[in-house]
XYZ file of N, CA and C in Angstrom:
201
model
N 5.666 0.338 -3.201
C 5.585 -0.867 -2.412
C 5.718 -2.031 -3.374
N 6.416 -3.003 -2.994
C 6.495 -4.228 -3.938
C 6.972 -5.419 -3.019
N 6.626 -6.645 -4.140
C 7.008 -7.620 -3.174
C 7.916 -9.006 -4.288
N 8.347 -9.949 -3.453
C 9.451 -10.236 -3.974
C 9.172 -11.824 -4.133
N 9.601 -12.500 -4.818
C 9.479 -14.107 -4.200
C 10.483 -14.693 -4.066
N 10.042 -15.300 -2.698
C 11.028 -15.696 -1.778
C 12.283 -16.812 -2.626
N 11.283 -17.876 -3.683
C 12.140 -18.660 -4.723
C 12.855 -18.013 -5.510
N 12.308 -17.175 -6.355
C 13.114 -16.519 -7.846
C 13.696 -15.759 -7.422
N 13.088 -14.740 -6.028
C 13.893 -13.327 -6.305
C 13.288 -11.997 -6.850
N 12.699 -12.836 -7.689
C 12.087 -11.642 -8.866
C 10.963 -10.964 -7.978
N 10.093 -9.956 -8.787
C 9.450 -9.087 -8.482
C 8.099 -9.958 -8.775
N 7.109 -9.937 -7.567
C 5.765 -10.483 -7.682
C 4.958 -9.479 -8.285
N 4.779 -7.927 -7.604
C 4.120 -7.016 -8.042
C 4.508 -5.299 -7.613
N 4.424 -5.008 -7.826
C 4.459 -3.687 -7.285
C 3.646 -2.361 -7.549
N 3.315 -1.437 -6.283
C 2.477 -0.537 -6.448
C 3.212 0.755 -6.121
N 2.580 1.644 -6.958
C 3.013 3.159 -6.990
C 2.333 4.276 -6.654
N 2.628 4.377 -5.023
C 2.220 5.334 -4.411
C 2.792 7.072 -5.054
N 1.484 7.497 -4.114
C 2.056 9.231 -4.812
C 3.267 9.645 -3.895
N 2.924 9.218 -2.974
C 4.139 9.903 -1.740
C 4.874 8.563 -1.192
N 5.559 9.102 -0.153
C 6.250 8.141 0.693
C 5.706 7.180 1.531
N 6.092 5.563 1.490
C 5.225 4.442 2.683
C 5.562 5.282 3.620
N 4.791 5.397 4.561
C 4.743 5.889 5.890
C 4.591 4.760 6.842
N 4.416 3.670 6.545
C 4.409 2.540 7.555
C 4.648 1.062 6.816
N 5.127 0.420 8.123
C 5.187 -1.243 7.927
C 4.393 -1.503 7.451
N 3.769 -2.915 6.082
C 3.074 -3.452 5.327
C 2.514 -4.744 5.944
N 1.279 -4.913 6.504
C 0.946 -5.827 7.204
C -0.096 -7.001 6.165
N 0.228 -7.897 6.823
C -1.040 -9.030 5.497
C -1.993 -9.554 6.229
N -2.997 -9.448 5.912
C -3.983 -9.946 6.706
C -5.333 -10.417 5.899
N -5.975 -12.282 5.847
C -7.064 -12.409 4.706
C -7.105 -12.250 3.419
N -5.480 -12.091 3.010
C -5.575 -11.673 1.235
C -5.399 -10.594 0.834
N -4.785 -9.694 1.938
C -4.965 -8.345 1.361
C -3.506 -7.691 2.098
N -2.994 -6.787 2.012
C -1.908 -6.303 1.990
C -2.518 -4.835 2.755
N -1.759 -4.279 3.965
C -2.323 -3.122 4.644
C -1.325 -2.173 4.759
N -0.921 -0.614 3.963
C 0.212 0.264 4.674
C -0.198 1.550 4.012
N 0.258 2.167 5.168
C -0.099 3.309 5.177
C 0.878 4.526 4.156
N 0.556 5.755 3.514
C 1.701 6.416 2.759
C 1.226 8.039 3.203
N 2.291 8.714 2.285
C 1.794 9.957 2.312
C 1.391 10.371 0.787
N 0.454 11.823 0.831
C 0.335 12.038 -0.871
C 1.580 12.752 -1.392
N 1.378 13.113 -2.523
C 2.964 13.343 -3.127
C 3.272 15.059 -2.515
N 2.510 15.584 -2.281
C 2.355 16.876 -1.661
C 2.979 16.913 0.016
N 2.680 16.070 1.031
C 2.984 15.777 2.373
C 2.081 16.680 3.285
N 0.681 16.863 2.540
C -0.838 17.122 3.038
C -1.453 16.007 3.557
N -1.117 14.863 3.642
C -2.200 14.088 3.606
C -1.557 12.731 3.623
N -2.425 11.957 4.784
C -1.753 10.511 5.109
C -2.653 9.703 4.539
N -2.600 8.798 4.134
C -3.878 7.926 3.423
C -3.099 6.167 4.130
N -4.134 5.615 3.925
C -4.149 4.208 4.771
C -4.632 3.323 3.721
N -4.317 2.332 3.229
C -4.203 2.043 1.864
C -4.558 0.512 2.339
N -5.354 -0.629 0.901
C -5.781 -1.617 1.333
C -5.678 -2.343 0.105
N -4.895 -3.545 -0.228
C -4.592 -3.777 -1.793
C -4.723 -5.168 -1.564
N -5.467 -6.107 -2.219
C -6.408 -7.269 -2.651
C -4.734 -7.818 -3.576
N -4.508 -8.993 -2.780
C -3.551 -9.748 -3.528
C -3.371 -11.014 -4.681
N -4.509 -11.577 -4.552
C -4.691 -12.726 -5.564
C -4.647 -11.533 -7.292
N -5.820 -10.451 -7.142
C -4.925 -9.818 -8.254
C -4.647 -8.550 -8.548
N -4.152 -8.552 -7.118
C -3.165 -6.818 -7.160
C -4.311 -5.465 -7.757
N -5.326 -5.345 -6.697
C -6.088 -4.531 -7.191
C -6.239 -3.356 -5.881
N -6.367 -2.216 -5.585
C -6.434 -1.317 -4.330
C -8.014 -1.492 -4.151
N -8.337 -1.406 -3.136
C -9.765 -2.035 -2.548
C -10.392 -0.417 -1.944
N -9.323 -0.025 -0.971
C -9.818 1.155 -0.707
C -8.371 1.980 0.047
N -8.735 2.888 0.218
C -7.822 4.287 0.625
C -8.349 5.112 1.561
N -8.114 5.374 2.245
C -8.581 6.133 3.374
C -7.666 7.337 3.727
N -8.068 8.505 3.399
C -7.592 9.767 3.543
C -7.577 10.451 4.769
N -6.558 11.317 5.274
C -6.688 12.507 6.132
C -5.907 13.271 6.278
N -6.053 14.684 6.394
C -5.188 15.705 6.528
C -4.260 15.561 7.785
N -2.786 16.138 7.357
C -1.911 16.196 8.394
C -1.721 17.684 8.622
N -2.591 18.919 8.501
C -2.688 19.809 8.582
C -2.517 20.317 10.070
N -1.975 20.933 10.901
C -2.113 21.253 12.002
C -3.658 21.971 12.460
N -4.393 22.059 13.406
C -5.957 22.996 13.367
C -6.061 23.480 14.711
């Protein structure tokens, strides 16, 4: 996931998930919201990343296991 500025172009920041974004990147209060998969494709995690200085806040895990 990364982001861009709108003036330069250039790269503001970017983060390196284990797996694939699995969803649209929503902003909300300073913080950046999207969901991925792990690098395995066990497991969806919901992801929460603090933008003033690009730090992950929290992650929220769950199996995509059939039961």
């Amino acid at each position: 996931l990364y982001a861009i500025d709108h003036k330069t172009g250039r790269d503001r920041w970017r983060f390196q998930t284990e797996g694939q974004i699995a969803s649209s990147p929503a902003l909300h209060q300073g913080a950046v919201y999207f969901g991925s998969t792990d690098g395995s494709g066990q497991e969806y995690r919901n992801c929460r990343l603090q933008l003033e200085q690009f730090l992950p806040l929290w992650f929220l895990s769950r199996s995509l296991a059939l039961r």
